[in-house]
Tab-separated table of C-alpha atoms and ligand atoms in Angstrom:
chain	number	residue	atom	x	y	z
A	271	MET	CA	0.018	-0.032	-0.009
A	272	ILE	CA	1.377	3.365	-1.052
A	273	GLU	CA	0.790	6.266	1.385
A	274	LEU	CA	2.013	9.538	0.087
A	275	ILE	CA	2.557	12.450	2.573
A	276	LYS	CA	2.626	16.089	1.706
A	277	GLY	CA	6.422	16.209	1.410
A	278	ASP	CA	6.227	13.366	-1.318
A	279	ILE	CA	3.485	15.210	-3.204
A	280	THR	CA	5.328	18.441	-3.281
A	281	TYR	CA	8.593	16.630	-4.395
A	282	TYR	CA	6.769	14.906	-7.229
A	283	LEU	CA	4.967	18.124	-8.202
A	284	GLU	CA	8.381	19.989	-8.389
A	285	THR	CA	10.617	17.403	-9.966
A	286	ASN	CA	11.908	17.879	-13.545
A	287	ASN	CA	13.577	14.499	-13.656
A	288	SER	CA	12.006	12.591	-16.529
A	289	GLU	CA	12.735	9.144	-14.889
A	290	GLU	CA	10.959	10.228	-11.690
A	291	ILE	CA	7.989	11.603	-13.712
A	292	SER	CA	7.589	8.320	-15.741
A	293	GLU	CA	7.737	6.322	-12.560
A	294	LEU	CA	5.010	8.400	-11.169
A	295	PHE	CA	2.860	7.931	-14.220
A	296	ARG	CA	3.523	4.223	-14.243
A	297	LEU	CA	2.649	3.894	-10.530
A	298	ALA	CA	-0.700	5.740	-11.151
A	299	ASP	CA	-1.370	3.511	-14.194
A	300	ARG	CA	-0.774	0.271	-12.003
A	301	ILE	CA	-3.175	1.697	-9.285
A	302	ARG	CA	-5.876	2.497	-11.945
A	303	GLU	CA	-5.628	-1.051	-13.350
A	304	ARG	CA	-5.814	-2.549	-9.913
A	305	TYR	CA	-8.517	-0.565	-8.324
A	306	VAL	CA	-10.662	0.568	-11.299
A	307	GLY	CA	-9.769	-2.007	-14.132
A	308	ASN	CA	-9.275	-1.355	-17.760
A	309	LYS	CA	-12.613	0.146	-18.666
A	310	VAL	CA	-12.751	3.951	-19.678
A	311	TYR	CA	-16.246	5.139	-18.959
A	312	LEU	CA	-17.844	7.347	-21.571
A	313	ARG	CA	-20.209	10.162	-20.312
A	314	ALA	CA	-22.209	12.437	-22.403
A	315	ILE	CA	-22.243	16.155	-21.499
A	316	ILE	CA	-25.068	18.599	-22.428
A	317	GLU	CA	-24.018	22.150	-21.876
A	318	PHE	CA	-27.565	23.502	-21.842
A	319	SER	CA	-26.974	27.237	-20.974
A	320	ASN	CA	-24.192	29.679	-20.823
A	321	ILE	CA	-26.104	32.142	-18.799
A	322	CYS	CA	-24.116	32.841	-15.599
A	323	ARG	CA	-24.455	35.125	-12.505
A	324	ASN	CA	-20.900	34.502	-11.402
A	325	ASN	CA	-17.983	36.505	-12.630
A	326	CYS	CA	-14.949	34.115	-12.245
A	327	LYS	CA	-11.847	35.787	-13.766
A	328	TYR	CA	-10.745	32.717	-15.556
A	329	CYS	CA	-14.057	31.729	-17.221
A	330	GLY	CA	-15.183	32.632	-20.808
A	331	ILE	CA	-18.856	32.554	-19.873
A	332	ARG	CA	-18.531	34.917	-16.764
A	333	ARG	CA	-21.302	37.470	-16.277
A	334	ASP	CA	-19.247	40.298	-17.753
A	335	ALA	CA	-18.194	38.392	-20.900
A	336	ASN	CA	-19.625	40.030	-24.005
A	337	ILE	CA	-21.076	36.882	-25.688
A	338	LYS	CA	-24.343	35.736	-27.063
A	339	ARG	CA	-26.299	33.858	-24.388
A	340	TYR	CA	-28.649	30.849	-24.838
A	341	ALA	CA	-30.843	28.619	-22.657
A	342	MET	CA	-31.908	25.424	-24.100
A	343	LYS	CA	-35.601	24.465	-23.519
A	344	PRO	CA	-36.353	21.664	-21.113
A	345	LYS	CA	-37.829	19.582	-23.984
A	346	GLU	CA	-34.589	20.090	-26.008
A	347	ILE	CA	-32.506	18.916	-23.030
A	348	VAL	CA	-34.488	15.878	-22.406
A	349	LYS	CA	-34.340	14.912	-26.249
A	350	CYS	CA	-30.638	15.451	-26.135
A	351	ALA	CA	-30.237	13.100	-23.300
A	352	GLN	CA	-32.318	10.446	-25.092
A	353	TYR	CA	-30.071	10.971	-28.001
A	354	ALA	CA	-26.981	10.405	-25.770
A	355	GLU	CA	-28.466	6.970	-24.708
A	356	ASP	CA	-29.121	6.061	-28.370
A	357	LEU	CA	-25.407	6.775	-29.061
A	358	GLY	CA	-24.579	4.315	-26.334
A	359	TYR	CA	-23.793	6.419	-23.286
A	360	GLY	CA	-24.726	5.252	-19.853
A	361	THR	CA	-24.450	8.653	-18.033
A	362	VAL	CA	-25.429	12.161	-19.016
A	363	VAL	CA	-24.104	15.154	-17.421
A	364	LEU	CA	-26.248	18.397	-17.604
A	365	GLN	CA	-24.015	21.393	-17.226
A	366	SER	CA	-24.730	25.115	-17.223
A	367	GLY	CA	-23.501	28.440	-16.045
A	368	GLU	CA	-24.952	29.313	-12.527
A	369	ASN	CA	-28.454	30.835	-13.043
A	370	SER	CA	-31.760	30.590	-11.627
A	371	ILE	CA	-33.742	30.156	-14.823
A	372	TYR	CA	-33.972	26.370	-14.331
A	373	ASP	CA	-34.551	26.378	-10.514
A	374	ASP	CA	-38.186	25.340	-10.886
A	375	LYS	CA	-37.661	23.238	-14.074
A	376	MET	CA	-34.773	21.084	-13.173
A	377	ALA	CA	-36.594	18.467	-11.108
A	378	ASP	CA	-38.964	17.993	-14.151
A	379	ILE	CA	-36.112	17.639	-16.580
A	380	VAL	CA	-34.387	15.124	-14.303
A	381	ARG	CA	-37.589	13.201	-13.741
A	382	GLU	CA	-38.336	12.940	-17.383
A	383	ILE	CA	-34.888	11.775	-18.345
A	384	LYS	CA	-35.028	9.199	-15.595
A	385	GLU	CA	-38.471	7.908	-16.604
A	386	THR	CA	-37.664	7.593	-20.387
A	387	THR	CA	-34.070	6.336	-20.367
A	388	LYS	CA	-31.778	4.139	-18.095
A	389	LEU	CA	-29.202	6.930	-17.909
A	390	ALA	CA	-27.417	7.943	-14.692
A	391	VAL	CA	-28.148	11.669	-14.516
A	392	VAL	CA	-25.341	14.076	-13.266
A	393	LEU	CA	-25.905	17.720	-12.535
A	394	SER	CA	-23.282	20.396	-12.782
A	395	ILE	CA	-25.159	23.598	-12.199
A	396	GLY	CA	-23.392	25.203	-9.288
A	397	GLU	CA	-24.070	26.399	-5.857
A	398	LYS	CA	-27.757	25.920	-4.861
A	399	THR	CA	-29.670	25.619	-1.573
A	400	TYR	CA	-30.002	22.466	0.489
A	401	GLY	CA	-33.713	22.364	-0.451
A	402	GLN	CA	-32.881	22.542	-4.287
A	403	TYR	CA	-30.435	19.883	-4.067
A	404	LEU	CA	-32.834	17.724	-2.107
A	405	GLU	CA	-35.520	18.333	-4.641
A	406	TYR	CA	-33.252	17.264	-7.569
A	407	ARG	CA	-32.199	14.145	-5.679
A	408	ILE	CA	-35.923	13.093	-5.092
A	409	ALA	CA	-36.423	13.684	-8.929
A	410	GLY	CA	-33.748	11.156	-9.368
A	411	ALA	CA	-30.444	12.936	-9.906
A	412	ASP	CA	-27.639	10.399	-9.044
A	413	ARG	CA	-24.516	12.527	-9.042
A	414	TYR	CA	-23.345	16.185	-8.762
A	415	LEU	CA	-20.160	17.869	-9.975
A	416	LEU	CA	-18.967	20.970	-8.207
A	417	LYS	CA	-15.297	21.655	-8.434
A	418	HIS	CA	-13.678	23.520	-5.692
A	419	GLU	CA	-11.252	24.884	-8.274
A	420	THR	CA	-8.574	25.867	-5.551
A	421	SER	CA	-8.390	24.887	-1.924
A	422	ASN	CA	-6.710	28.180	-1.121
A	423	PRO	CA	-9.522	30.433	0.264
A	424	LYS	CA	-7.689	33.669	-0.582
A	425	LEU	CA	-7.057	32.692	-4.152
A	426	PHE	CA	-10.577	31.305	-4.597
A	427	TYR	CA	-11.923	34.729	-3.406
A	428	GLU	CA	-9.576	36.653	-5.603
A	429	LEU	CA	-10.544	34.743	-8.780
A	430	THR	CA	-14.254	34.131	-8.167
A	431	GLY	CA	-15.389	36.900	-5.883
A	432	ARG	CA	-17.044	34.341	-3.748
A	433	ASN	CA	-16.290	32.472	-0.487
A	434	LEU	CA	-14.895	29.038	-0.629
A	435	GLU	CA	-16.622	28.116	2.467
A	436	ASN	CA	-20.009	28.380	0.697
A	437	ARG	CA	-18.772	25.893	-1.912
A	438	LEU	CA	-17.474	23.505	0.712
A	439	GLN	CA	-20.871	23.813	2.487
A	440	CYS	CA	-22.624	22.790	-0.808
A	441	LEU	CA	-20.329	19.841	-1.241
A	442	ARG	CA	-21.077	18.739	2.307
A	443	TRP	CA	-24.854	18.979	1.576
A	444	LEU	CA	-24.428	17.015	-1.654
A	445	ILE	CA	-22.590	14.208	0.207
A	446	ASP	CA	-25.226	14.195	2.992
A	447	LEU	CA	-27.974	13.923	0.394
A	448	GLY	CA	-26.523	10.754	-0.960
A	449	TYR	CA	-25.226	12.153	-4.455
A	450	GLN	CA	-22.220	10.720	-5.848
A	451	VAL	CA	-20.059	13.786	-5.587
A	452	GLY	CA	-17.287	15.079	-7.891
A	453	SER	CA	-15.015	17.935	-7.183
A	454	GLY	CA	-11.650	18.966	-8.684
A	455	ASN	CA	-9.305	21.892	-9.385
A	456	ILE	CA	-7.703	24.037	-12.008
A	457	VAL	CA	-3.933	23.631	-12.440
A	458	GLY	CA	-1.797	26.611	-13.145
A	459	LEU	CA	-4.128	29.332	-11.971
A	460	PRO	CA	-2.397	32.763	-11.771
A	461	GLY	CA	-1.121	33.065	-8.186
A	462	GLN	CA	-1.408	29.408	-7.412
A	463	THR	CA	1.589	27.659	-5.753
A	464	ILE	CA	2.778	24.153	-5.661
A	465	GLU	CA	1.722	24.016	-1.949
A	466	ASP	CA	-1.784	25.043	-2.993
A	467	LEU	CA	-1.916	22.076	-5.391
A	468	ALA	CA	-0.523	19.662	-2.636
A	469	ASN	CA	-3.303	20.854	-0.450
A	470	ASP	CA	-5.846	20.264	-3.291
A	471	LEU	CA	-4.599	16.774	-3.462
A	472	LEU	CA	-4.780	16.195	0.299
A	473	MET	CA	-8.298	17.606	0.199
A	474	PHE	CA	-9.245	15.096	-2.618
A	475	LYS	CA	-8.000	12.244	-0.273
A	476	GLU	CA	-9.598	13.644	2.946
A	477	TRP	CA	-13.084	14.141	1.434
A	478	ASP	CA	-12.991	10.853	-0.505
A	479	PHE	CA	-14.757	12.294	-3.468
A	480	ASP	CA	-16.494	9.756	-5.981
A	481	MET	CA	-15.161	11.804	-8.841
A	482	LEU	CA	-12.396	14.372	-9.632
A	483	GLY	CA	-12.170	16.718	-12.465
A	484	ILE	CA	-8.551	18.073	-12.908
A	485	GLY	CA	-7.705	20.410	-15.732
A	486	PRO	CA	-5.127	23.060	-16.678
A	487	PHE	CA	-5.900	26.720	-16.636
A	488	ILE	CA	-6.499	27.860	-20.352
A	489	PRO	CA	-6.474	31.727	-20.747
A	490	CYS	CA	-9.681	32.947	-22.389
A	491	HIS	CA	-9.951	35.930	-24.578
A	492	GLY	CA	-12.336	38.671	-23.167
A	493	THR	CA	-11.573	37.670	-19.491
A	494	PRO	CA	-9.261	39.547	-17.068
A	495	LEU	CA	-6.732	36.613	-17.173
A	496	GLU	CA	-6.599	36.499	-20.980
A	497	ASN	CA	-2.818	37.454	-21.065
A	498	HIS	CA	-1.778	34.939	-18.323
A	499	PRO	CA	0.169	31.777	-19.392
A	500	PRO	CA	-1.695	28.590	-19.550
A	501	GLY	CA	-1.251	25.673	-16.872
A	502	ASP	CA	1.496	23.244	-17.622
A	503	PRO	CA	0.278	19.997	-19.204
A	504	ILE	CA	2.883	17.880	-17.461
A	505	LEU	CA	2.110	19.450	-14.149
A	506	THR	CA	-1.585	18.677	-14.714
A	507	LEU	CA	-0.748	15.015	-15.566
A	508	LYS	CA	1.330	14.843	-12.334
A	509	VAL	CA	-1.823	16.128	-10.358
A	510	ILE	CA	-4.037	13.455	-12.172
A	511	ALA	CA	-1.447	10.806	-11.371
A	512	LEU	CA	-1.154	11.853	-7.759
A	513	ALA	CA	-4.856	11.995	-7.358
A	514	ARG	CA	-5.076	8.440	-8.591
A	515	ILE	CA	-2.374	7.291	-6.331
A	516	LEU	CA	-3.933	9.016	-3.293
A	517	THR	CA	-7.647	8.258	-3.924
A	518	LYS	CA	-7.250	4.711	-5.452
A	519	ASN	CA	-10.622	4.316	-6.897
A	520	ALA	CA	-12.215	7.742	-7.700
A	521	HIS	CA	-13.635	8.237	-11.214
A	522	ILE	CA	-11.096	10.628	-12.816
A	523	PRO	CA	-11.865	12.022	-16.260
A	524	ALA	CA	-9.308	12.904	-19.013
A	525	THR	CA	-10.914	16.438	-18.975
A	526	THR	CA	-11.609	18.370	-22.087
A	527	ALA	CA	-9.117	20.968	-20.725
A	528	ILE	CA	-6.217	18.654	-20.556
A	529	ARG	CA	-7.103	16.928	-23.793
A	530	THR	CA	-7.209	20.484	-25.405
A	531	VAL	CA	-3.611	21.451	-24.250
A	532	LEU	CA	-2.121	18.061	-25.078
A	533	GLY	CA	-3.737	17.814	-28.485
A	534	ASP	CA	-5.449	14.879	-30.032
A	535	ASP	CA	-2.167	12.950	-30.875
A	536	LYS	CA	-1.050	12.831	-27.172
A	537	ALA	CA	-4.503	12.562	-25.523
A	538	HIS	CA	-4.261	8.747	-25.039
A	539	LEU	CA	-1.383	9.280	-22.541
A	540	ILE	CA	-3.861	10.684	-20.001
A	541	PHE	CA	-5.463	7.214	-19.680
A	542	ARG	CA	-2.039	5.880	-18.812
A	543	CYS	CA	-1.345	8.075	-15.878
A	544	GLY	CA	-4.555	7.590	-13.971
A	545	ALA	CA	-7.708	8.699	-15.702
A	546	ASN	CA	-10.519	6.320	-16.352
A	547	VAL	CA	-13.416	8.390	-17.676
A	548	VAL	CA	-13.962	10.701	-20.713
A	549	MET	CA	-16.876	13.026	-21.536
A	550	GLY	CA	-18.211	13.421	-25.063
A	551	ASN	CA	-20.048	16.611	-26.072
A	552	VAL	CA	-23.651	16.091	-27.233
A	553	THR	CA	-24.727	19.642	-27.081
A	554	PRO	CA	-26.298	20.740	-30.439
A	555	LEU	CA	-23.612	22.473	-32.439
A	556	GLU	CA	-25.349	25.852	-32.661
A	557	TYR	CA	-25.149	26.144	-28.753
A	558	ARG	CA	-21.775	24.305	-28.343
A	559	LYS	CA	-19.825	27.207	-29.980
A	560	LEU	CA	-21.305	29.552	-27.433
A	561	TYR	CA	-20.233	27.566	-24.456
A	562	ARG	CA	-16.781	28.861	-24.600
A	563	ILE	CA	-15.549	28.451	-21.044
A	564	TYR	CA	-11.876	28.520	-22.657
A	565	PRO	CA	-10.717	28.547	-26.374
A	566	GLY	CA	-9.860	25.730	-28.560
A	567	LYS	CA	-11.894	23.042	-26.838
A	568	VAL	CA	-11.126	19.812	-28.610
A	569	CYS	CA	-14.651	18.712	-29.031
A	570	ASN	CA	-15.888	21.914	-30.594
A	571	PHE	CA	-16.917	21.186	-34.010
A	572	LYS	CA	-17.062	17.362	-34.202
A	573	ASP	CA	-20.393	15.701	-34.547
A	574	PRO	CA	-21.115	13.346	-31.606
A	575	GLU	CA	-20.876	10.079	-33.703
A	576	SER	CA	-17.431	10.777	-35.290
A	577	TRP	CA	-16.160	12.100	-31.998
A	578	LEU	CA	-17.154	8.806	-30.245
A	579	ASN	CA	-15.337	6.847	-32.892
A	580	ASP	CA	-12.241	8.929	-32.464
A	581	ILE	CA	-12.225	8.655	-28.673
A	582	LYS	CA	-12.844	4.934	-28.676
A	583	GLU	CA	-9.727	4.698	-30.945
A	584	GLN	CA	-7.694	6.754	-28.570
A	585	ILE	CA	-8.802	4.589	-25.665
A	586	ARG	CA	-7.897	1.357	-27.442
A	587	GLU	CA	-4.567	3.042	-28.545
A	588	ALA	CA	-3.909	3.321	-24.728
A	589	GLY	CA	-4.674	-0.450	-24.433
A	590	LEU	CA	-7.901	0.078	-22.488
A	591	LYS	CA	-11.535	-0.643	-23.272
A	592	PRO	CA	-14.278	2.156	-23.910
A	593	SER	CA	-17.351	1.360	-21.895
A	594	GLY	CA	-20.930	2.842	-22.234
A	595	GLU	CA	-21.937	1.232	-18.774
A	596	VAL	CA	-23.600	3.416	-16.088
A	597	GLY	CA	-20.273	3.337	-14.178
A	598	HIS	CA	-21.554	4.258	-10.757
A	599	SER	CA	-18.979	5.376	-7.944
A	600	LEU	CA	-16.559	2.602	-6.862
A	601	LYS	CA	-16.506	3.828	-3.227
A	602	ARG	CA	-17.499	1.362	-0.510
A	603	ARG	CA	-20.331	3.491	0.981
A	604	TRP	CA	-22.445	2.960	-2.171
A	605	ARG	CA	-23.074	-0.652	-0.977
A	606	LEU	CA	-25.608	0.833	1.369
A	607	LYS	CA	-28.519	1.357	-1.031
A	608	THR	CA	-30.983	3.570	0.597
A	609	LEU	CA	-30.614	6.794	2.696
A	610	LYS	CA	-33.297	8.054	5.157
A	611	LEU	CA	-33.377	11.718	5.914
A	612	LYS	CA	-35.601	14.326	7.424
A	613	HIS	CA	-36.153	17.844	6.057
A	614	ASN	CA	-38.794	20.313	7.215
A	615	ASN	CA	-40.287	17.581	9.324
A	616	LYS	CA	-40.870	15.364	6.311
A	617	ASN	CA	-39.135	11.933	6.017
A	618	PHE	CA	-37.463	10.870	2.721
A	619	ASP	CA	-36.266	7.504	1.586
A	620	LEU	CA	-33.667	8.084	-1.203
A	621	LYS	CA	-32.507	5.335	-3.429
A	622	LYS	CA	-28.871	5.672	-3.851
A	623	CYS	CA	-28.123	4.126	-7.235
B	782	LIG	N1	-9.431	27.111	-17.936
B	782	LIG	C1	-9.698	25.820	-17.483
B	782	LIG	N2	-10.709	25.423	-16.953
B	782	LIG	C2	-11.799	26.358	-16.755
B	782	LIG	N3	-12.945	26.248	-16.292
B	782	LIG	C3	-13.594	27.349	-16.324
B	782	LIG	N4	-12.776	28.222	-16.976
B	782	LIG	C4	-11.589	27.685	-17.337
B	782	LIG	C5	-10.419	28.109	-17.862
B	782	LIG	N5	-10.158	29.300	-18.355
B	782	LIG	C6	-13.483	24.994	-15.632
B	782	LIG	C7	-13.862	25.198	-14.204
B	782	LIG	C8	-15.287	24.780	-14.124
B	782	LIG	C9	-15.410	23.863	-15.210
B	782	LIG	C10	-16.866	23.718	-15.918
B	782	LIG	O1	-14.617	24.501	-16.273
B	782	LIG	O2	-13.154	24.278	-13.360
B	782	LIG	O3	-15.682	24.050	-12.907
């Protein structure tokens, strides 16, 4: 059993020695093989609205960005999810900027997808109230993605204008409500130190998240950080590898951001240093180009079918097997199948997965 302490983590994050870096990647690859096997789970993502009330300095769809905004209709979202199932996906991720347009529609959208497909439904719609998270869980949402972006509270505030504590509270609520929860960070944010990254990694382990999204910072035109250098791809791969070694069986995607900076020809490497998930974009093309969180996204112009063929090829090239299974969390706590909880004097029995 390998147990890394903070000093080891910092050492590996800092080393330029290519032998040591390869050794780290090989170790992560072995741990991935042992704890999660050789399947790479395919998840579909629908970016259903770029309307956002937040003003994060790194993000291309921030409130002050001068871009055309869109909000897909609930029916379009459901149709798109059904299309994802037809393509062979087992999971659909519904992601949007943080807005309140869907607050009273989300539960119906989730319910309809759960009633008409076998898909696992993942929400990625930002910070909400406990009551809203509960409502969406009752409607059948299985998982939730809410990256903490950086575990440094000062840096988080500086970049997002918001308090990290609120986000952590949301993550606690989501865990309490029996969601499979994904967090994650951005590597190479302006002002971020190696120690910050080591703390992110220790937080991944301590919170025992079900999923972890790790990607490099990519400067985006029209944001306050447009002239800052992008995050280093090797450093990002190291963070992915260390996350695998520390957390063992978390689901870790080869994020669009890391695939974008590495380019298509090197993307298969990500699956050999810890990643075991990949997301395919099924957002209708007319909207997809407007969901420009950062430029150059690898998936921007490909139609979902040819994209799927390409990614399956990359996965096989890495010696692994693409899988359209539902691919729920591998954490032990999921063996407990139901969760009983009380809210506003009412009792709820929630099925876990
Ligand atoms: N570079 C890299 N990742 C970014 N995100 C937002 N803006 C950027 C950027 N410029 C990531 C955040 C967010 C996810 C949806 O996209 O981590 O959680």
